[in-house]
Backbone as a ProteinNet text record, in pm:
[ID]
protein_1_A
[PRIMARY]
XXXXXXXXXXXXXXXXXXXXXXXXXXXXXXXXXXXXXXXXXXXXXXXXXXXXXXXXXXXXXXXXXXXXXXXXXXXXXXXXXXXXXXXXXXXXXXXXXXXXXXXXXXXXXXXXXXXXXXXXXXXXXXXXXXXXXXXXXXXXXXXXXXXXXXXX
[TERTIARY]
701.5	573.7	596	520.2	534.6	436.4	474.3	388.9	345.3	223.1	171.2	161	210.3	204.2	110.2	48.9	-47.8	-16.5	-37.4	-24	-165.1	-193	-325.7	-315.7	-399.7	-403.5	-546.4	-564	-697	-730	-855.5	-901.3	-990.7	-1025.9	-1098.5	-1228.4	-1299.6	-1428.4	-1412.8	-1287.9	-1263.6	-1242.1	-1265.8	-1244	-1097.7	-1068.7	-931.6	-923	-807.7	-782.2	-660.2	-670.9	-557.8	-491.8	-359.4	-285.9	-170.3	-137.7	-23.5	102.9	192.6	318.4	434.2	472.8	574.9	714	737	869.3	899.1	801.1	821.9	913.3	1008.9	1104.5	1040.8	1091.9	1048.5	1099.8	1038.8	1078.4	1212.6	1284.2	1416.4	1406.8	1485	1483.7	1548.7	1619.8	1690.3	1607.1	1479.8	1395.2	1350.4	1330.8	1281.1	1128.8	1068.9	922.7	873.6	765.6	702.1	552	486.9	342.5	269.8	144.5	65.3	55.1	53.7	44	175.6	282.4	411.9	443	350	373.6	370.7	274	258	290.1	352.6	386.9	264.9	200.1	85.2	18.8	-98.7	-165.5	-141.4	-74.4	-43.6	-130.4	-96.6	-174.7	-168.7	-64.2	-51	-96.8	-160.6	-208.1	-121.6	-126.2	-50.1	98.4	182.1	326.9	388.3	481.1	548.5	628.9	634.2	709.9	860.6	939.1	1084.7	1128.5	1061.9	1096.9	1076.7	962	933.7	1038.8	1068.3	1166.5	1304.9	1341	1471.5	1480.9	1366.2	1364.8	1354.9	1346	1338.3	1459.4	1435.1	1542	1590.2	1529.9	1571.6	1464.5	1505.2	1413.4	1325.2	1192.9	1097.4	998.5	933.5	826.1	704.2	591.3	466.9	357.1	283.2	172.3	44.1	-37.7	-163.6	-240.8	-314	-398.7	-380.7	-394.8	-382.4	-520.6	-533.7	-659.5	-669.8	-792	-806.1	-728.3	-672	-590.5	-674.3	-609.3	-675.9	-720.1	-634.1	-664.8	-579.8	-615.6	-552.9	-402.5	-353.9	-211.1	-132.9	-187.4	-117.2	15.1	115.1	244.2	257.9	152.6	154.7	20.6	20.9	-103.4	-104.8	-218.8	-230.8	-239.1	-145.9	-142.7	-226.3	-320.5	-411.1	-400.1	-441.3	-442.7	-550.9	-666.7	-781.1	-819.2	-886.4	-932	-1031.2	-1023.3	-1116.3	-1169.8	-1289	-1347.8	-1321.4	-1287.9	-1256.6	-1120.1	-1051.9	-921.1	-938.8	-866.4	-877.9	-797.1	-844.1	-771.2	-781.3	-671.5	-666.4	-610.2	-658.2	-602.3	-520.1	-507.2	-416.7	-366.8	-250.3	-195.1	-280.4	-358.9	-444.8	-552.1	-589.6	-691	-631.1	-500.1	-431.6	-471	-535.6	-570	-443.7	-452.4	-334.3	-305.1	-394.5	-374.2	-353.3	-294.2	-259.9	-120.3	-54.1	79.7	82	136.2	150.5	269.9	252	360.3	382.2	500.4	538.9	603.6	547.5	591.3	729	806.8	936.3	915.3	996.6	992.2	856.7	776	648.5	542.5	560.7	461.4	345.9	225.4	107.8	58.7	50.6	7	-112.9	-200.8	-320.6	-330.5	-368.4	-381.7	-527.4	-619.7	-761.1	-810.2	-775.5	-812.7	-762.8	-657.4	-590.4	-477.6	-440	-329.9	-201.7	-125.5	1.3	110.9	233.7	349.1	406.4	421.2	481	618.4	718	855.4	912.9	969.9	1031.2	1109.4	1157.9	1235	1136.4	1141.1	1049.1	1092.4	996.4	1017.5	917.4	965.7	882.5	881.2	762.6	748.9	652.8	597.3	497.7	558.3	486.4	527.1	402.2	406.8	294.7	337.3	258.6	286.5	263.3	362.6	348.4	240.6	213.9	113.5	-29.6	-51	-187.8	-224.9	-126.5	-154.6	-179.8	-163.8	-185.1	-81.7	-127.3	-38.7	-20.5	102.8	129.6	226.4	213	307.7	407.4	366.3	451.7	446.9	565	572.4	669.4	643.6	740.8	778.4	908.1	952.1	1015.4	1023.8	1079.3	1009.2	876.8	797	774.5	795.9	762.2	661.6	570.9	470.3	466.5	413.7	394.2	264.2	189.1	67.4	106.5	37.3	65.6	-16
21225.1	21158.4	21015.9	20922.7	20783.8	20755.1	20661.3	20621.8	20478.8	20446.4	20311.2	20249.5	20127.3	20054.6	19936	19890.1	19782.3	19672.2	19548	19430.6	19381.4	19348.4	19301	19154.7	19071.6	18929.9	18888.8	18803.2	18752.4	18638.2	18632.7	18525.9	18430.5	18316.7	18209.9	18253.3	18348.6	18390.1	18488.6	18516	18605.5	18750.1	18782.1	18918.5	18940.8	19058.3	19094	19137.3	19110.4	19151.2	19241.9	19356.2	19447.4	19425.4	19424.4	19411	19509.2	19562.8	19653.8	19578.7	19646.1	19585.7	19674.2	19666.1	19756.2	19734.2	19620	19589.1	19660.1	19728.1	19794.7	19915.1	19928.7	20040.1	20171.1	20280	20413	20439.8	20534.4	20567.5	20638.5	20620	20677.3	20825	20907.6	21051.7	21084.4	20988.5	21014.3	21003.4	20972.4	20957.8	21094.8	21105.2	21228.2	21228.3	21337.4	21350.2	21360.7	21288.1	21294.8	21300.2	21402.3	21415	21360.6	21318.2	21271.2	21379.3	21505.9	21615.4	21640.3	21566.8	21581.6	21465.2	21373.1	21255.5	21290.7	21368.9	21402.7	21549	21576.9	21714	21783.3	21716	21774.6	21665.6	21697.8	21605.5	21655.6	21573.2	21609.9	21532.2	21539.8	21471.4	21319.3	21269.2	21125.4	21083.1	21173.8	21141.7	21206	21148	21202.5	21174.6	21274	21259.4	21268.6	21176.5	21179.2	21308.3	21358.3	21480.4	21451.4	21556.6	21543.3	21495.3	21545	21503.2	21354	21302.2	21159.6	21078.4	21115.7	21041.8	21045.5	21158.8	21171.2	21083.6	21052.4	20971.2	20821	20781	20639.1	20566.3	20459	20382.2	20438.2	20548.6	20612.5	20596.3	20619.1	20606.9	20732.1	20709.9	20820.3	20794.2	20899.8	20892.3	20961.4	20889.2	20941.8	20927.4	21034.9	21032.3	21000.8	20913.4	20874.8	20780.9	20687.6	20592.2	20453.9	20349.7	20213.1	20161.7	20119.2	20059.8	19917.4	19864	19723.7	19632.5	19521.5	19433.3	19360.9	19322.1	19244.2	19109.6	19047.8	18920.7	18910.3	18818.8	18810.5	18789.4	18713.3	18682.4	18773.5	18888.8	18983.5	19026.2	19046.2	19094.8	19244.5	19304.4	19447.5	19509.5	19641	19714.5	19829.2	19893.8	20007.6	20133.6	20224.9	20353.1	20451.2	20517.4	20608.9	20750.1	20846.5	20985.9	21007.4	20943.7	20956.1	20817.5	20809.4	20678.3	20615.7	20483.7	20411.2	20290.1	20243.6	20128.6	19998.4	20006.5	19888.8	19906.7	19796.5	19806.6	19853.2	19955.9	20006.2	19920.4	19797	19701.7	19739.9	19729.7	19759.4	19638.3	19612.7	19500.7	19544.4	19674.3	19722.7	19860.7	19895.9	20026	20139.4	20115	20218.7	20261	20168.1	20197	20257	20271.4	20308.1	20446.8	20456.5	20589.4	20667	20798.1	20880.9	20896.3	20850	20875.7	20749	20644.3	20525.1	20475.3	20410.8	20355.2	20218.4	20117.7	19985	19987.3	19933.4	19931.7	19788.5	19734.2	19599.9	19613.1	19541.4	19554.4	19493.3	19557.5	19507.3	19376.9	19277.1	19147.9	19079	19108.2	19040.3	19070.1	19172.5	19204.8	19283.5	19265.4	19338.8	19424.7	19553.3	19645.6	19725.7	19757	19833.8	19949.3	20065	20181.7	20222.4	20135.4	20158.3	20292	20318.7	20442.9	20568.7	20555.8	20673	20712	20839	20885.7	20812.2	20770.4	20701.1	20766.3	20738.5	20769.3	20634.8	20615.3	20493.4	20529.4	20454.1	20480.1	20356.5	20373.9	20262.1	20310.9	20215.9	20246.7	20262.3	20377.4	20407.2	20337.9	20271	20212.4	20275.5	20327.1	20394	20311.5	20287.2	20212.1	20096.3	20050.7	19944.2	19811.8	19743.7	19610.6	19533.8	19402.3	19315.6	19223.6	19220.1	19129.3	18986.4	18896.4	18760.4	18676.7	18701.2	18621.7	18667.7	18798.3	18850.7	18904.8	18933.9	18997.5	19146.9	19201.2	19343.2	19424	19516.8	19600.6	19735.3	19779.9	19908.4	19990.6	20120.9	20213.6	20265.4	20268.8	20317.9	20219	20192	20099.9	20150.6	20110.7	20123.1	19981.5	19955.2	19825.1	19845.6	19735.3	19739	19847.3	19852.3	19959.4	19936.9	20043.7	20048.9	20162.4	20148	20251.7	20300	20419.6	20479	20556.3	20548.7	20627.9	20772	20865	21007.7	21065.9
14706.7	14693	14644.2	14694.5	14652.3	14539.6	14453.6	14342.8	14364.8	14320.2	14333.6	14194.2	14178.8	14053.1	14072.6	13963.3	13972.3	13873.4	13915.4	13831	13803.5	13678.2	13640.4	13601.3	13658.9	13625.4	13595.9	13494.8	13464.5	13559.4	13604.5	13693.3	13613.7	13675.9	13607.3	13541.8	13600	13542.6	13426.9	13383.9	13271.9	13312.1	13438.8	13486.8	13519.7	13572.7	13606.9	13752.2	13812.4	13949.6	13947.7	14013.4	14026.8	14161.5	14162	14287.5	14286.1	14401.4	14411.5	14372.1	14302.2	14257.1	14302.1	14430.3	14482.9	14424.7	14357.3	14303.2	14171.2	14112.2	13982.8	14000.6	13909.7	13918	13874.8	13928.6	13887	13745.6	13677.9	13542.2	13538.8	13429.8	13409.3	13373.1	13439.8	13412.6	13279.2	13216.1	13091.8	12965.3	12975.3	12857.9	12807.2	12675.3	12613.8	12614.5	12659.2	12658.1	12514.6	12483.4	12352.5	12374.7	12323.5	12338.1	12216.5	12235.6	12122.1	12014.2	12055.2	11958.5	11884.6	11919.3	11852.8	11757.1	11742.6	11658.8	11510.2	11469.1	11327.9	11303.2	11186.6	11149.6	11090.5	10996.6	10926.9	10845.2	10795.9	10705.8	10564.1	10483.4	10345.6	10248.6	10121.4	10018.7	10034.3	10097	10118.6	10257.6	10331.9	10465.5	10572.1	10691	10802.9	10783.3	10814	10803.3	10942.3	10972	11101.1	11115.9	11239.2	11267.9	11267	11248.8	11254	11392.2	11497.9	11634.6	11650.6	11604.5	11616.9	11541.1	11418.2	11337.8	11402.6	11463.5	11529.1	11654.4	11715.6	11837.8	11809.7	11683.8	11649.6	11709	11787.2	11849.7	11982.2	12027.2	12152.9	12260.1	12385	12498.3	12506.2	12511.8	12521	12634.4	12677.5	12778	12718.9	12715.9	12660.2	12765.3	12787.9	12883.3	12809.3	12869.2	12807.1	12896.5	12833.9	12904.6	12844.4	12927.3	12880.9	12840.5	12715	12669.1	12724.4	12735	12777.6	12682.6	12735	12650.7	12546.9	12436.1	12331.6	12386.2	12466.2	12531.3	12656.5	12743.5	12875.7	12870.6	12772.2	12769.3	12674.6	12641.3	12555	12618.7	12534.9	12583.8	12559.4	12504	12479.8	12517.8	12531.3	12549	12449.9	12437.2	12347.5	12432.5	12409.1	12478.3	12397.1	12463.3	12395.6	12451.9	12372.3	12415.6	12521.6	12503.3	12593.5	12645.6	12761	12809.7	12710.8	12695	12608.1	12682.6	12642.7	12709.9	12634.9	12506.1	12425.7	12361.8	12335.2	12270.2	12126.1	12084.9	11947.6	11850.3	11827.4	11744.1	11596.6	11528.5	11385.1	11312	11190	11114.8	10994.7	10972.9	10868.9	10905.9	10855.2	10889.8	10834.3	10729.9	10674.7	10776.3	10865.5	10967.3	11093.9	11101.7	11225.1	11272.1	11389.4	11441.6	11479.5	11476.6	11502.6	11650.7	11737	11879.8	11962.7	11904.5	11981.7	11943.8	12042	12023.8	12090.9	12022.3	12080.9	12175.7	12295.8	12395.3	12444	12413.9	12459.2	12596.1	12694.1	12832.8	12855.7	12940.8	12983.8	13060.4	13033.4	13103	13094.5	12991.5	12971.5	13075.4	13157.8	13260.2	13199.6	13256.3	13210.9	13325.9	13302	13405.6	13359.4	13452.6	13422.9	13520.7	13471.9	13558.3	13577.5	13540.8	13568.3	13512.1	13386.6	13316.9	13385	13462	13517.9	13423.1	13428.5	13345	13384.1	13282.3	13304.7	13220.7	13257.4	13173.2	13131.2	13000.5	12946.5	12893.6	12936.4	12894.7	12829.2	12710.7	12640.6	12520.5	12442.1	12321.8	12205.8	12137.9	12029	11900.8	11834.3	11701.6	11606.2	11494.3	11394.9	11267.2	11211.5	11087.2	11103.9	10995.1	10998.9	11043.5	11134	11180.5	11219.9	11204	11239.7	11353	11460.9	11572	11523.3	11536	11481.4	11550.7	11678.6	11749.8	11723.1	11708.8	11700.4	11563.3	11479.1	11351.9	11365.2	11486.5	11514	11436.6	11352.9	11271.8	11340.6	11353.1	11417	11334.7	11345.5	11284	11385.8	11514	11622.8	11736.8	11795.6	11908.1	12012.4	12136.2	12243.9	12282.5	12300	12349	12486.7	12563	12698.7	12781.5	12767.5	12828.3	12976.8	13053.2	13194.8	13211.5	13306	13324.8	13468	13482.8	13613.9	13612.6	13721.2	13734.8	13759.4	13696.8	13715.2	13829.9
[MASK]
++++++++++++++++++++++++++++++++++++++++++++++++++++++++++++++++++++++++++++++++++++++++++++++++++++++++++++++++++++++++++++++++++++++++++++++++++++++++

């Protein structure tokens, strides 16, 4: 079966145009599957605790299935991967506000892709721990770097 990839570009009126992107590589079979339900072990007295599986995958290539939220702004170098489709970007300004069902994903080679609220698989290197994006101030607890996506 063939897969279709899409490139999203902002146009002058502020809207977005989707175009087929046949040059995008297929996802690597060597990545470890990680589900949103595997991110946290339990909720303890100090809040949500990361699972042993998630901590063991820190710095390794993972594949997570979800949905791409709308970008924070047109020139964003990352998107937010969500468990469910959303109509607005779930922007957070502190890690205390961080929802348990989103992950920041920095695109490979600075490309921005949109799957039009279709299910996607995002594959990249998992980073665990608080970090602030220097350009946007976006605070994240979980990130994927060098992320490539595929429509499911």
